[in-house]
PDB file of C-alpha atoms and ligand atoms in Angstrom:
ATOM      1  CA  UNK A   1       4.870  85.905  10.753  1.00  0.00           C
ATOM      2  CA  UNK A   2       7.476  85.580   7.949  1.00  0.00           C
ATOM      3  CA  UNK A   3      10.412  87.368   7.603  1.00  0.00           C
ATOM      4  CA  UNK A   4      10.968  89.659   4.317  1.00  0.00           C
ATOM      5  CA  UNK A   5      13.265  91.167   2.215  1.00  0.00           C
ATOM      6  CA  UNK A   6      12.358  92.964  -0.627  1.00  0.00           C
ATOM      7  CA  UNK A   7       8.140  93.304  -0.196  1.00  0.00           C
ATOM      8  CA  UNK A   8       8.193  94.154  -4.292  1.00  0.00           C
ATOM      9  CA  UNK A   9      10.099  91.143  -4.713  1.00  0.00           C
ATOM     10  CA  UNK A  10       8.626  88.032  -6.713  1.00  0.00           C
ATOM     11  CA  UNK A  11      11.014  84.908  -5.554  1.00  0.00           C
ATOM     12  CA  UNK A  12      11.388  83.185  -3.175  1.00  0.00           C
ATOM     13  CA  UNK A  13      14.414  80.976  -2.634  1.00  0.00           C
ATOM     14  CA  UNK A  14      14.306  77.984  -0.635  1.00  0.00           C
ATOM     15  CA  UNK A  15      18.197  76.941   0.873  1.00  0.00           C
ATOM     16  CA  UNK A  16      17.958  73.341   1.592  1.00  0.00           C
ATOM     17  CA  UNK A  17      20.841  73.094   4.361  1.00  0.00           C
ATOM     18  CA  UNK A  18      20.119  70.112   6.865  1.00  0.00           C
ATOM     19  CA  UNK A  19      22.555  67.803   5.362  1.00  0.00           C
ATOM     20  CA  UNK A  20      25.426  65.960   7.351  1.00  0.00           C
ATOM     21  CA  UNK A  21      28.508  66.219   4.606  1.00  0.00           C
ATOM     22  CA  UNK A  22      29.357  62.603   4.772  1.00  0.00           C
ATOM     23  CA  UNK A  23      31.973  63.513   2.238  1.00  0.00           C
ATOM     24  CA  UNK A  24      33.615  66.504   3.900  1.00  0.00           C
ATOM     25  CA  UNK A  25      34.380  64.244   6.337  1.00  0.00           C
ATOM     26  CA  UNK A  26      34.048  63.596  10.362  1.00  0.00           C
ATOM     27  CA  UNK A  27      32.412  67.151  11.554  1.00  0.00           C
ATOM     28  CA  UNK A  28      29.396  69.383  11.830  1.00  0.00           C
ATOM     29  CA  UNK A  29      26.876  69.524   9.402  1.00  0.00           C
ATOM     30  CA  UNK A  30      28.273  70.764   6.379  1.00  0.00           C
ATOM     31  CA  UNK A  31      26.593  74.186   6.227  1.00  0.00           C
ATOM     32  CA  UNK A  32      26.976  74.796   8.904  1.00  0.00           C
ATOM     33  CA  UNK A  33      31.095  74.238   8.734  1.00  0.00           C
ATOM     34  CA  UNK A  34      33.563  77.210   8.543  1.00  0.00           C
ATOM     35  CA  UNK A  35      35.146  79.013   5.512  1.00  0.00           C
ATOM     36  CA  UNK A  36      37.491  81.646   5.751  1.00  0.00           C
ATOM     37  CA  UNK A  37      35.806  81.538   9.276  1.00  0.00           C
ATOM     38  CA  UNK A  38      32.390  82.022   8.852  1.00  0.00           C
ATOM     39  CA  UNK A  39      29.814  78.877   7.971  1.00  0.00           C
ATOM     40  CA  UNK A  40      29.165  78.160   4.438  1.00  0.00           C
ATOM     41  CA  UNK A  41      25.053  79.106   4.830  1.00  0.00           C
ATOM     42  CA  UNK A  42      26.442  82.147   5.894  1.00  0.00           C
ATOM     43  CA  UNK A  43      28.276  83.032   3.070  1.00  0.00           C
ATOM     44  CA  UNK A  44      25.420  81.454   0.931  1.00  0.00           C
ATOM     45  CA  UNK A  45      22.729  83.679   2.774  1.00  0.00           C
ATOM     46  CA  UNK A  46      23.991  86.354   2.176  1.00  0.00           C
ATOM     47  CA  UNK A  47      24.528  86.089  -1.439  1.00  0.00           C
ATOM     48  CA  UNK A  48      21.395  85.314  -1.950  1.00  0.00           C
ATOM     49  CA  UNK A  49      20.349  88.168   0.024  1.00  0.00           C
ATOM     50  CA  UNK A  50      22.274  90.759  -2.139  1.00  0.00           C
ATOM     51  CA  UNK A  51      19.920  89.591  -5.191  1.00  0.00           C
ATOM     52  CA  UNK A  52      16.873  92.262  -5.796  1.00  0.00           C
ATOM     53  CA  UNK A  53      14.543  89.735  -7.009  1.00  0.00           C
ATOM     54  CA  UNK A  54      14.341  87.527  -3.528  1.00  0.00           C
ATOM     55  CA  UNK A  55      11.709  88.801  -1.382  1.00  0.00           C
ATOM     56  CA  UNK A  56      11.662  85.672   1.079  1.00  0.00           C
ATOM     57  CA  UNK A  57      13.889  83.209   2.104  1.00  0.00           C
ATOM     58  CA  UNK A  58      13.724  79.861   3.690  1.00  0.00           C
ATOM     59  CA  UNK A  59      16.398  77.558   5.421  1.00  0.00           C
ATOM     60  CA  UNK A  60      15.800  73.821   6.066  1.00  0.00           C
ATOM     61  CA  UNK A  61      18.469  73.299   8.725  1.00  0.00           C
ATOM     62  CA  UNK A  62      19.406  69.590  10.737  1.00  0.00           C
ATOM     63  CA  UNK A  63      16.289  69.190  13.076  1.00  0.00           C
ATOM     64  CA  UNK A  64      18.852  69.881  15.982  1.00  0.00           C
ATOM     65  CA  UNK A  65      19.886  73.018  14.664  1.00  0.00           C
ATOM     66  CA  UNK A  66      16.397  74.760  13.736  1.00  0.00           C
ATOM     67  CA  UNK A  67      17.608  77.764  16.594  1.00  0.00           C
ATOM     68  CA  UNK A  68      21.258  78.180  16.803  1.00  0.00           C
ATOM     69  CA  UNK A  69      20.690  78.495  12.994  1.00  0.00           C
ATOM     70  CA  UNK A  70      17.983  80.985  13.428  1.00  0.00           C
ATOM     71  CA  UNK A  71      20.719  83.397  15.444  1.00  0.00           C
ATOM     72  CA  UNK A  72      23.289  82.559  13.686  1.00  0.00           C
ATOM     73  CA  UNK A  73      21.339  83.683  10.514  1.00  0.00           C
ATOM     74  CA  UNK A  74      19.443  87.039  12.051  1.00  0.00           C
ATOM     75  CA  UNK A  75      22.362  89.201  11.488  1.00  0.00           C
ATOM     76  CA  UNK A  76      23.043  88.387   7.992  1.00  0.00           C
ATOM     77  CA  UNK A  77      19.088  88.541   6.308  1.00  0.00           C
ATOM     78  CA  UNK A  78      15.801  87.833   7.481  1.00  0.00           C
ATOM     79  CA  UNK A  79      15.178  84.279   7.000  1.00  0.00           C
ATOM     80  CA  UNK A  80      12.130  81.860   8.052  1.00  0.00           C
ATOM     81  CA  UNK A  81      14.101  78.288   9.479  1.00  0.00           C
ATOM     82  CA  UNK A  82      12.521  74.976   9.294  1.00  0.00           C
ATOM     83  CA  UNK A  83      13.234  71.357  10.201  1.00  0.00           C
ATOM     84  CA  UNK A  84      14.894  69.798   6.998  1.00  0.00           C
ATOM     85  CA  UNK A  85      14.117  66.356   6.318  1.00  0.00           C
ATOM     86  CA  UNK A  86      16.348  62.938   5.993  1.00  0.00           C
ATOM     87  CA  UNK A  87      16.666  63.450   2.516  1.00  0.00           C
ATOM     88  CA  UNK A  88      17.307  66.686   0.259  1.00  0.00           C
ATOM     89  CA  UNK A  89      13.973  66.198  -1.298  1.00  0.00           C
ATOM     90  CA  UNK A  90      12.183  66.168   2.268  1.00  0.00           C
ATOM     91  CA  UNK A  91      14.404  69.330   2.727  1.00  0.00           C
ATOM     92  CA  UNK A  92      13.279  71.485  -0.049  1.00  0.00           C
ATOM     93  CA  UNK A  93       9.348  70.219   0.592  1.00  0.00           C
ATOM     94  CA  UNK A  94       9.714  71.653   4.038  1.00  0.00           C
ATOM     95  CA  UNK A  95      10.656  74.556   3.167  1.00  0.00           C
ATOM     96  CA  UNK A  96       8.557  75.076  -0.009  1.00  0.00           C
ATOM     97  CA  UNK A  97       5.625  74.659   2.396  1.00  0.00           C
ATOM     98  CA  UNK A  98       7.010  77.639   4.455  1.00  0.00           C
ATOM     99  CA  UNK A  99       6.955  80.024   1.700  1.00  0.00           C
ATOM    100  CA  UNK A 100       4.097  82.479   2.177  1.00  0.00           C
ATOM    101  CA  UNK A 101       1.644  84.115  -0.386  1.00  0.00           C
ATOM    102  CA  UNK A 102       2.997  86.012  -2.445  1.00  0.00           C
ATOM    103  CA  UNK A 103       6.068  85.098  -4.475  1.00  0.00           C
ATOM    104  CA  UNK A 104       5.451  83.069  -7.701  1.00  0.00           C
ATOM    105  CA  UNK A 105       8.785  81.927  -8.770  1.00  0.00           C
ATOM    106  CA  UNK A 106      10.845  79.667  -6.667  1.00  0.00           C
ATOM    107  CA  UNK A 107      14.693  79.007  -6.169  1.00  0.00           C
ATOM    108  CA  UNK A 108      15.907  76.169  -4.747  1.00  0.00           C
ATOM    109  CA  UNK A 109      19.484  76.154  -4.080  1.00  0.00           C
ATOM    110  CA  UNK A 110      21.881  74.302  -2.154  1.00  0.00           C
ATOM    111  CA  UNK A 111      23.489  75.926   0.862  1.00  0.00           C
ATOM    112  CA  UNK A 112      26.457  74.291   0.132  1.00  0.00           C
ATOM    113  CA  UNK A 113      27.211  76.686  -3.001  1.00  0.00           C
ATOM    114  CA  UNK A 114      28.320  79.012  -1.139  1.00  0.00           C
ATOM    115  CA  UNK A 115      30.231  81.143  -3.489  1.00  0.00           C
ATOM    116  CA  UNK A 116      27.410  81.344  -5.728  1.00  0.00           C
ATOM    117  CA  UNK A 117      27.447  85.193  -6.973  1.00  0.00           C
ATOM    118  CA  UNK A 118      23.634  87.238  -6.675  1.00  0.00           C
ATOM    119  CA  UNK A 119      24.021  87.416 -10.577  1.00  0.00           C
ATOM    120  CA  UNK A 120      22.953  83.887 -11.057  1.00  0.00           C
ATOM    121  CA  UNK A 121      20.262  84.159  -8.440  1.00  0.00           C
ATOM    122  CA  UNK A 122      18.860  87.084 -10.801  1.00  0.00           C
ATOM    123  CA  UNK A 123      19.545  85.708 -14.074  1.00  0.00           C
ATOM    124  CA  UNK A 124      17.515  82.280 -13.236  1.00  0.00           C
ATOM    125  CA  UNK A 125      14.559  84.323 -11.390  1.00  0.00           C
ATOM    126  CA  UNK A 126      14.751  86.633 -15.020  1.00  0.00           C
ATOM    127  CA  UNK A 127      14.307  83.272 -17.129  1.00  0.00           C
ATOM    128  CA  UNK A 128      11.255  82.000 -14.822  1.00  0.00           C
ATOM    129  CA  UNK A 129       9.389  85.439 -15.456  1.00  0.00           C
ATOM    130  CA  UNK A 130      10.537  85.154 -18.756  1.00  0.00           C
ATOM    131  CA  UNK A 131       8.080  82.688 -18.960  1.00  0.00           C
ATOM    132  CA  UNK A 132       9.880  79.017 -18.353  1.00  0.00           C
ATOM    133  CA  UNK A 133       8.672  76.863 -15.913  1.00  0.00           C
ATOM    134  CA  UNK A 134      12.168  75.319 -15.002  1.00  0.00           C
ATOM    135  CA  UNK A 135      14.710  76.543 -15.333  1.00  0.00           C
ATOM    136  CA  UNK A 136      18.422  75.204 -14.709  1.00  0.00           C
ATOM    137  CA  UNK A 137      22.165  76.772 -14.496  1.00  0.00           C
ATOM    138  CA  UNK A 138      24.435  74.418 -16.177  1.00  0.00           C
ATOM    139  CA  UNK A 139      27.796  74.225 -17.151  1.00  0.00           C
ATOM    140  CA  UNK A 140      29.619  72.250 -20.373  1.00  0.00           C
ATOM    141  CA  UNK A 141      31.683  68.932 -18.552  1.00  0.00           C
ATOM    142  CA  UNK A 142      35.078  68.933 -19.420  1.00  0.00           C
ATOM    143  CA  UNK A 143      36.129  65.326 -18.729  1.00  0.00           C
ATOM    144  CA  UNK A 144      36.281  62.681 -21.163  1.00  0.00           C
ATOM    145  CA  UNK A 145      33.238  60.689 -19.408  1.00  0.00           C
ATOM    146  CA  UNK A 146      33.204  56.862 -19.610  1.00  0.00           C
ATOM    147  CA  UNK A 147      30.586  54.476 -18.391  1.00  0.00           C
ATOM    148  CA  UNK A 148      31.863  51.123 -16.376  1.00  0.00           C
ATOM    149  CA  UNK A 149      30.747  47.948 -15.199  1.00  0.00           C
ATOM    150  CA  UNK A 150      30.561  46.960 -11.754  1.00  0.00           C
ATOM    151  CA  UNK A 151      34.015  45.897 -11.973  1.00  0.00           C
ATOM    152  CA  UNK A 152      35.156  49.173 -13.340  1.00  0.00           C
ATOM    153  CA  UNK A 153      35.676  47.905 -16.530  1.00  0.00           C
ATOM    154  CA  UNK A 154      34.552  50.557 -19.932  1.00  0.00           C
ATOM    155  CA  UNK A 155      31.319  49.719 -21.219  1.00  0.00           C
ATOM    156  CA  UNK A 156      31.899  52.962 -23.501  1.00  0.00           C
ATOM    157  CA  UNK A 157      32.299  56.478 -23.879  1.00  0.00           C
ATOM    158  CA  UNK A 158      29.718  59.160 -23.536  1.00  0.00           C
ATOM    159  CA  UNK A 159      29.287  62.153 -25.833  1.00  0.00           C
ATOM    160  CA  UNK A 160      30.227  64.860 -24.350  1.00  0.00           C
ATOM    161  CA  UNK A 161      29.012  67.220 -26.411  1.00  0.00           C
ATOM    162  CA  UNK A 162      25.437  66.627 -25.317  1.00  0.00           C
ATOM    163  CA  UNK A 163      26.190  66.612 -21.441  1.00  0.00           C
ATOM    164  CA  UNK A 164      25.946  69.221 -18.616  1.00  0.00           C
ATOM    165  CA  UNK A 165      26.895  69.571 -15.318  1.00  0.00           C
ATOM    166  CA  UNK A 166      23.701  71.211 -13.410  1.00  0.00           C
ATOM    167  CA  UNK A 167      24.085  73.665 -10.574  1.00  0.00           C
ATOM    168  CA  UNK A 168      21.899  75.578  -8.902  1.00  0.00           C
ATOM    169  CA  UNK A 169      19.561  78.057  -8.231  1.00  0.00           C
ATOM    170  CA  UNK A 170      17.429  76.040 -10.001  1.00  0.00           C
ATOM    171  CA  UNK A 171      13.779  77.477 -10.779  1.00  0.00           C
ATOM    172  CA  UNK A 172      10.581  76.994 -11.499  1.00  0.00           C
ATOM    173  CA  UNK A 173       6.898  78.705 -11.371  1.00  0.00           C
ATOM    174  CA  UNK A 174       5.588  78.319  -8.480  1.00  0.00           C
ATOM    175  CA  UNK A 175       2.978  76.185  -9.322  1.00  0.00           C
ATOM    176  CA  UNK A 176       4.821  73.761 -10.855  1.00  0.00           C
ATOM    177  CA  UNK A 177       7.230  72.861  -8.385  1.00  0.00           C
ATOM    178  CA  UNK A 178       4.397  72.797  -5.553  1.00  0.00           C
ATOM    179  CA  UNK A 179       2.357  69.964  -7.913  1.00  0.00           C
ATOM    180  CA  UNK A 180       5.858  68.118  -8.917  1.00  0.00           C
ATOM    181  CA  UNK A 181       6.825  67.735  -5.077  1.00  0.00           C
ATOM    182  CA  UNK A 182       3.538  66.685  -4.191  1.00  0.00           C
ATOM    183  CA  UNK A 183       3.719  64.130  -6.865  1.00  0.00           C
ATOM    184  CA  UNK A 184       7.524  62.550  -6.127  1.00  0.00           C
ATOM    185  CA  UNK A 185       8.208  59.278  -5.794  1.00  0.00           C
ATOM    186  CA  UNK A 186      11.618  58.248  -4.759  1.00  0.00           C
ATOM    187  CA  UNK A 187      14.072  60.955  -3.869  1.00  0.00           C
ATOM    188  CA  UNK A 188      15.700  62.600  -6.478  1.00  0.00           C
ATOM    189  CA  UNK A 189      19.144  64.735  -6.156  1.00  0.00           C
ATOM    190  CA  UNK A 190      17.556  67.924  -7.676  1.00  0.00           C
ATOM    191  CA  UNK A 191      14.343  69.519  -7.949  1.00  0.00           C
ATOM    192  CA  UNK A 192      14.299  69.728 -11.747  1.00  0.00           C
ATOM    193  CA  UNK A 193      14.379  65.905 -11.747  1.00  0.00           C
ATOM    194  CA  UNK A 194      10.685  65.750  -9.873  1.00  0.00           C
ATOM    195  CA  UNK A 195       9.344  68.432 -13.000  1.00  0.00           C
ATOM    196  CA  UNK A 196      11.026  66.451 -15.978  1.00  0.00           C
ATOM    197  CA  UNK A 197       9.033  63.363 -14.507  1.00  0.00           C
ATOM    198  CA  UNK A 198       5.940  65.551 -14.261  1.00  0.00           C
ATOM    199  CA  UNK A 199       6.557  66.211 -18.443  1.00  0.00           C
ATOM    200  CA  UNK A 200       7.525  69.912 -18.230  1.00  0.00           C
ATOM    201  CA  UNK A 201      10.395  71.379 -20.357  1.00  0.00           C
ATOM    202  CA  UNK A 202      13.346  72.246 -18.150  1.00  0.00           C
ATOM    203  CA  UNK A 203      15.669  75.039 -19.658  1.00  0.00           C
ATOM    204  CA  UNK A 204      18.966  75.395 -19.472  1.00  0.00           C
ATOM    205  CA  UNK A 205      20.713  79.037 -18.242  1.00  0.00           C
ATOM    206  CA  UNK A 206      24.849  79.649 -18.417  1.00  0.00           C
ATOM    207  CA  UNK A 207      26.117  78.259 -15.105  1.00  0.00           C
ATOM    208  CA  UNK A 208      28.900  80.098 -12.901  1.00  0.00           C
ATOM    209  CA  UNK A 209      32.136  77.998 -11.625  1.00  0.00           C
ATOM    210  CA  UNK A 210      32.006  80.169  -9.036  1.00  0.00           C
ATOM    211  CA  UNK A 211      28.440  78.083  -8.064  1.00  0.00           C
ATOM    212  CA  UNK A 212      30.546  74.923  -7.727  1.00  0.00           C
ATOM    213  CA  UNK A 213      29.467  72.659  -4.762  1.00  0.00           C
ATOM    214  CA  UNK A 214      31.545  72.180  -1.701  1.00  0.00           C
ATOM    215  CA  UNK A 215      31.168  68.520  -1.661  1.00  0.00           C
ATOM    216  CA  UNK A 216      34.771  67.205  -0.656  1.00  0.00           C
ATOM    217  CA  UNK A 217      37.799  68.706   1.294  1.00  0.00           C
ATOM    218  CA  UNK A 218      39.203  69.801  -1.827  1.00  0.00           C
ATOM    219  CA  UNK A 219      36.857  72.089  -2.478  1.00  0.00           C
ATOM    220  CA  UNK A 220      36.621  73.443   0.993  1.00  0.00           C
ATOM    221  CA  UNK A 221      40.109  74.335   0.157  1.00  0.00           C
ATOM    222  CA  UNK A 222      39.149  75.208  -3.253  1.00  0.00           C
ATOM    223  CA  UNK A 223      36.407  78.013  -1.536  1.00  0.00           C
ATOM    224  CA  UNK A 224      38.474  79.269   0.659  1.00  0.00           C
ATOM    225  CA  UNK A 225      40.983  80.391  -1.864  1.00  0.00           C
ATOM    226  CA  UNK A 226      38.775  81.914  -4.184  1.00  0.00           C
ATOM    227  CA  UNK A 227      37.334  83.918  -1.154  1.00  0.00           C
ATOM    228  CA  UNK A 228      40.665  85.405  -0.751  1.00  0.00           C
ATOM    229  CA  UNK A 229      40.887  85.931  -3.816  1.00  0.00           C
ATOM    230  CA  UNK A 230      37.879  88.057  -3.519  1.00  0.00           C
ATOM    231  CA  UNK A 231      34.561  85.574  -4.524  1.00  0.00           C
TER     232      UNK A 231
HETATM  233  N1  CTP B   1      20.503  68.931   1.769  1.00  0.00           N
HETATM  234  C1  CTP B   1      19.517  68.957   2.943  1.00  0.00           C
HETATM  235  N2  CTP B   1      18.630  68.176   3.581  1.00  0.00           N
HETATM  236  C2  CTP B   1      19.375  66.742   3.517  1.00  0.00           C
HETATM  237  C3  CTP B   1      20.329  66.325   2.068  1.00  0.00           C
HETATM  238  C4  CTP B   1      21.148  67.711   1.588  1.00  0.00           C
HETATM  239  O1  CTP B   1      19.013  70.060   3.347  1.00  0.00           O
HETATM  240  N3  CTP B   1      18.675  65.217   4.219  1.00  0.00           N
HETATM  241  C5  CTP B   1      21.193  70.061   1.436  1.00  0.00           C
HETATM  242  C6  CTP B   1      22.903  69.838   2.135  1.00  0.00           C
HETATM  243  O2  CTP B   1      22.914  70.454   3.389  1.00  0.00           O
HETATM  244  C7  CTP B   1      23.256  70.928   0.957  1.00  0.00           C
HETATM  245  C8  CTP B   1      22.420  70.247  -0.605  1.00  0.00           C
HETATM  246  O3  CTP B   1      21.132  69.870  -0.001  1.00  0.00           O
HETATM  247  O4  CTP B   1      23.276  71.987   0.984  1.00  0.00           O
HETATM  248  C9  CTP B   1      23.584  69.466  -1.749  1.00  0.00           C
HETATM  249  O5  CTP B   1      23.665  68.350  -0.797  1.00  0.00           O
HETATM  250  P1  CTP B   1      24.876  67.519  -0.556  1.00  0.00           P
HETATM  251  O6  CTP B   1      25.860  68.579  -2.011  1.00  0.00           O
HETATM  252  O7  CTP B   1      24.501  66.293  -0.804  1.00  0.00           O
HETATM  253  O8  CTP B   1      25.218  67.831   0.660  1.00  0.00           O
HETATM  254  P2  CTP B   1      25.297  66.796   2.063  1.00  0.00           P
HETATM  255  O9  CTP B   1      24.221  65.930   1.943  1.00  0.00           O
HETATM  256  O10 CTP B   1      24.873  67.437   3.128  1.00  0.00           O
HETATM  257  O11 CTP B   1      26.729  66.265   1.720  1.00  0.00           O
HETATM  258  P3  CTP B   1      26.867  64.270   1.853  1.00  0.00           P
HETATM  259  O12 CTP B   1      25.863  63.634   0.403  1.00  0.00           O
HETATM  260  O13 CTP B   1      28.671  64.029   1.282  1.00  0.00           O
HETATM  261  O14 CTP B   1      26.109  63.415   2.743  1.00  0.00           O
HETATM  262 MG1   MG B   2      23.811  64.836  -0.226  1.00  0.00          MG
END
């Protein structure tokens, strides 16, 4: 029996949370590391559960931690927890397979983006509901971007105005995401990439600076400051 949040919601959110967090340095799997005293995954799930359209949340946890993650999230929100895989794409596929009949919109959201506001979950879901098969939240790129060779010598400067930094949650019509995962080849770092390969147009909506991905120790420190400041 799959746990449900809002039975009238039309959105399932998949939360890949099975990564090691190598770039964060030695320690527990990243999603389980504390941010202001609570695991990143708890912060992330609490915000997802606060989005009124969400019917179901499926978390892909490190295989060794499925039981403890289930217990950890039980007081936060009704969630289904499955074992993730060796690559993010495999973790998403495992979570997708656990979505019950009902929700026709599926969002994929990194546990590492722990401070993502519920409003972003709603705006991505709304764009899918409005008829877009694939929707990604993006921010403009602020740095000048150079292409370099293997020796770190600059080959050229990329036109920044045409670039976007991509966040999650990424939203999809359910059938589109299911077909893209069924056809998936080599692992990619996001789900929109799989859908692009199917020739499906992917539409951008404005992202949020609060949806930053905790990747390196600096990001964890920044996220702590943002939480203290009320994020
Ligand atoms: N993820 C996952 N399963 C994997 C790898 C990643 O579910 N096998 C999840 C992570 O837990 C994270 C999200 O995908 O919430 C984005 O991945 P990333 O930021 O790269 O996290 P990690 O893979 O844990 O970090 P690193 O690459 O530094 O090891
Ligand atoms: Mg990774």
